[in-house]
CSV table of C-alpha atoms in Angstrom, one decimal:
chain,number,residue,atom,x,y,z
A,1,MET,CA,148.6,74.2,137.2
A,2,LYS,CA,146.6,74.7,134.0
A,3,ALA,CA,146.0,78.4,134.9
A,4,LEU,CA,149.7,79.0,135.4
A,5,ILE,CA,150.6,77.4,132.1
A,6,LEU,CA,147.8,79.4,130.3
A,7,GLY,CA,149.1,82.6,131.9
A,8,VAL,CA,152.6,82.0,130.6
A,9,MET,CA,151.4,81.0,127.2
A,10,GLU,CA,149.3,84.2,127.0
A,11,ILE,CA,152.4,86.3,127.7
A,12,PHE,CA,154.3,84.5,124.9
A,13,ILE,CA,151.5,84.7,122.3
A,14,CYS,CA,150.8,88.4,123.0
A,15,SER,CA,154.5,89.3,122.9
A,16,ILE,CA,155.1,87.4,119.7
A,17,ILE,CA,152.3,89.2,118.0
A,18,LEU,CA,153.4,92.6,119.2
A,19,TYR,CA,157.1,92.1,118.4
A,20,GLY,CA,156.2,90.7,115.0
A,21,TRP,CA,154.1,93.6,114.1
A,22,TYR,CA,156.6,96.1,115.4
A,23,PHE,CA,159.6,94.6,113.6
A,24,LYS,CA,157.6,94.1,110.4
A,25,CYS,CA,156.9,97.9,110.4
A,26,LEU,CA,160.6,98.6,111.1
A,27,ILE,CA,162.0,96.3,108.4
A,28,LYS,CA,159.5,97.4,105.7
A,29,LYS,CA,159.9,101.0,106.8
A,30,GLU,CA,156.1,101.4,107.2
A,31,PRO,CA,154.5,103.8,109.6
A,32,LEU,CA,153.1,102.2,112.8
A,33,LEU,CA,149.9,104.1,112.2
A,34,LYS,CA,148.7,105.3,108.8
A,35,THR,CA,147.9,108.8,110.1
A,36,PHE,CA,151.5,109.4,111.2
A,37,ASP,CA,154.5,110.2,108.9
A,38,GLY,CA,158.0,111.6,109.2
A,39,ALA,CA,159.1,112.8,112.6
A,40,GLU,CA,155.8,111.8,114.2
A,41,ASP,CA,156.3,108.2,113.1
A,42,VAL,CA,159.9,108.1,114.4
A,43,VAL,CA,158.8,109.3,117.8
A,44,LEU,CA,156.0,106.8,117.9
A,45,LYS,CA,158.4,104.0,117.0
A,46,LEU,CA,160.8,105.0,119.7
A,47,LEU,CA,158.0,105.1,122.3
A,48,ALA,CA,156.6,101.7,121.1
A,49,GLY,CA,160.1,100.2,121.3
A,50,GLY,CA,160.6,101.5,124.8
A,51,ILE,CA,157.2,99.9,125.8
A,52,LEU,CA,158.2,96.6,124.2
A,53,ILE,CA,161.5,96.6,126.0
A,54,TYR,CA,159.7,97.2,129.3
A,55,LEU,CA,157.2,94.4,128.4
A,56,CYS,CA,160.2,92.1,127.8
A,57,ASN,CA,161.8,92.9,131.2
A,58,ALA,CA,158.5,92.8,133.2
A,59,ALA,CA,156.8,89.8,131.6
A,60,VAL,CA,158.7,87.8,129.0
A,61,ILE,CA,162.0,87.3,130.8
A,62,PRO,CA,160.3,86.2,134.1
A,63,ALA,CA,158.0,83.9,132.2
A,64,ILE,CA,161.0,82.2,130.5
A,65,GLN,CA,162.7,81.9,133.9
A,66,ASP,CA,159.6,80.2,135.3
A,67,ILE,CA,159.5,77.5,132.7
A,68,PRO,CA,161.8,75.2,134.7
A,69,ASN,CA,159.6,75.9,137.8
A,70,ILE,CA,156.5,74.8,135.9
A,71,ILE,CA,158.2,71.6,134.6
A,72,HIS,CA,159.6,70.6,138.0
A,73,LYS,CA,156.4,71.9,139.8
A,74,ASN,CA,158.5,74.3,141.9
A,75,ILE,CA,155.5,76.5,142.9
A,76,TYR,CA,155.8,78.8,145.9
A,77,THR,CA,153.0,79.1,148.5
A,78,ILE,CA,152.2,82.1,150.7
A,79,GLU,CA,149.6,82.0,153.4
A,80,GLY,CA,148.8,85.3,155.0
A,81,VAL,CA,146.6,88.4,155.3
A,82,SER,CA,145.6,90.5,152.3
A,83,ARG,CA,146.8,94.1,152.6
A,84,SER,CA,145.0,95.1,149.4
A,85,TYR,CA,141.3,95.6,148.5
A,86,CYS,CA,140.6,94.0,145.2
A,87,PRO,CA,137.1,94.5,143.8
A,88,HIS,CA,135.4,92.1,141.4
A,89,SER,CA,136.6,92.7,137.8
A,90,LYS,CA,135.3,91.5,134.5
A,91,LEU,CA,138.6,89.7,133.8
A,92,ASN,CA,138.6,87.9,137.1
A,93,SER,CA,142.2,88.9,137.5
A,94,MET,CA,143.4,90.7,140.6
A,95,SER,CA,146.7,91.6,142.3
A,96,ALA,CA,147.2,91.9,146.0
A,97,TYR,CA,149.9,92.3,148.7
A,98,ILE,CA,149.8,89.2,150.9
A,99,PHE,CA,151.6,89.5,154.3
A,100,ASN,CA,152.7,86.3,156.1
A,101,GLU,CA,152.9,87.1,159.8
A,102,GLU,CA,155.2,84.1,160.7
A,103,THR,CA,158.0,84.9,158.2
A,104,ARG,CA,157.2,88.7,158.0
A,105,GLU,CA,157.3,88.3,154.2
A,106,GLU,CA,155.1,90.4,151.9
A,107,VAL,CA,154.5,89.3,148.3
A,108,TYR,CA,152.7,91.1,145.5
A,109,VAL,CA,151.0,88.4,143.5
A,110,THR,CA,148.5,88.3,140.7
A,111,PHE,CA,145.8,85.6,140.6
A,112,THR,CA,142.3,84.9,139.2
A,113,TYR,CA,139.3,85.0,141.4
A,114,LYS,CA,135.6,85.8,140.6
A,115,GLY,CA,134.8,87.5,143.9
A,116,THR,CA,136.1,90.4,146.0
A,117,VAL,CA,139.2,90.4,148.3
A,118,GLU,CA,138.9,92.7,151.3
A,119,ILE,CA,141.8,94.0,153.4
A,120,GLY,CA,142.4,91.5,156.2
A,121,ASP,CA,141.1,88.4,154.3
A,122,ARG,CA,143.2,85.4,155.0
A,123,LEU,CA,144.5,84.0,151.7
A,124,THR,CA,146.6,81.1,150.5
A,125,VAL,CA,148.0,81.5,147.1
A,126,GLN,CA,150.4,79.3,145.1
A,127,TYR,CA,152.5,81.3,142.6
A,128,LEU,CA,155.4,81.2,140.2
A,129,PRO,CA,158.4,82.9,141.9
A,130,ASN,CA,159.6,85.1,139.0
A,131,LEU,CA,156.4,86.1,137.3
A,132,LYS,CA,154.4,86.4,140.6
A,133,LEU,CA,151.4,84.8,138.8
A,134,GLY,CA,149.4,82.5,140.9
A,135,VAL,CA,146.3,80.6,141.8
A,136,LEU,CA,144.1,81.4,144.9
A,137,ILE,CA,143.7,78.2,146.9
A,138,GLU,CA,141.9,79.4,150.1
A,139,LYS,CA,140.2,82.5,151.2
A,140,ASN,CA,139.2,82.8,154.9
A,141,GLU,CA,139.7,79.0,155.4
A,142,GLU,CA,137.3,78.3,152.5
A,143,ILE,CA,138.8,76.2,149.7
A,144,ILE,CA,138.6,78.1,146.4
A,145,GLY,CA,140.9,76.2,144.1
A,146,LYS,CA,142.9,72.9,143.9
A,147,ARG,CA,146.3,72.8,145.5
A,148,ILE,CA,149.2,72.1,143.1
A,149,GLU,CA,151.2,69.1,144.3
């Protein structure tokens, strides 16, 4: 549960910093980067605004929608076979397609894990339904993390 709360808080903190910096530059009519001026700065501000709008739609809004799920511990669980190869990364964050044979459901979920996930590994992941951010519970019948009750 702590990992899910930290993930949502990380999204909020990063977005507040980025939006604050962006709107500060817009209101004070400062260039986003000191090396750009005039038309180049306008194009850069439009591109940065588009990226921030995408960030809001892809991360901030789903994180806000998942706050009641965290409070009421409405966490989804999927048990199935990994359809993705996820090598070990320095950030310990990986995303995988998990296919549940019983319900024929496939979910793309992001979770933290220090090892490697191979195609065909049997995984159990608990995740937030809107953000698709989760915690790996089991890998090939081996308990990795604590189940959220």
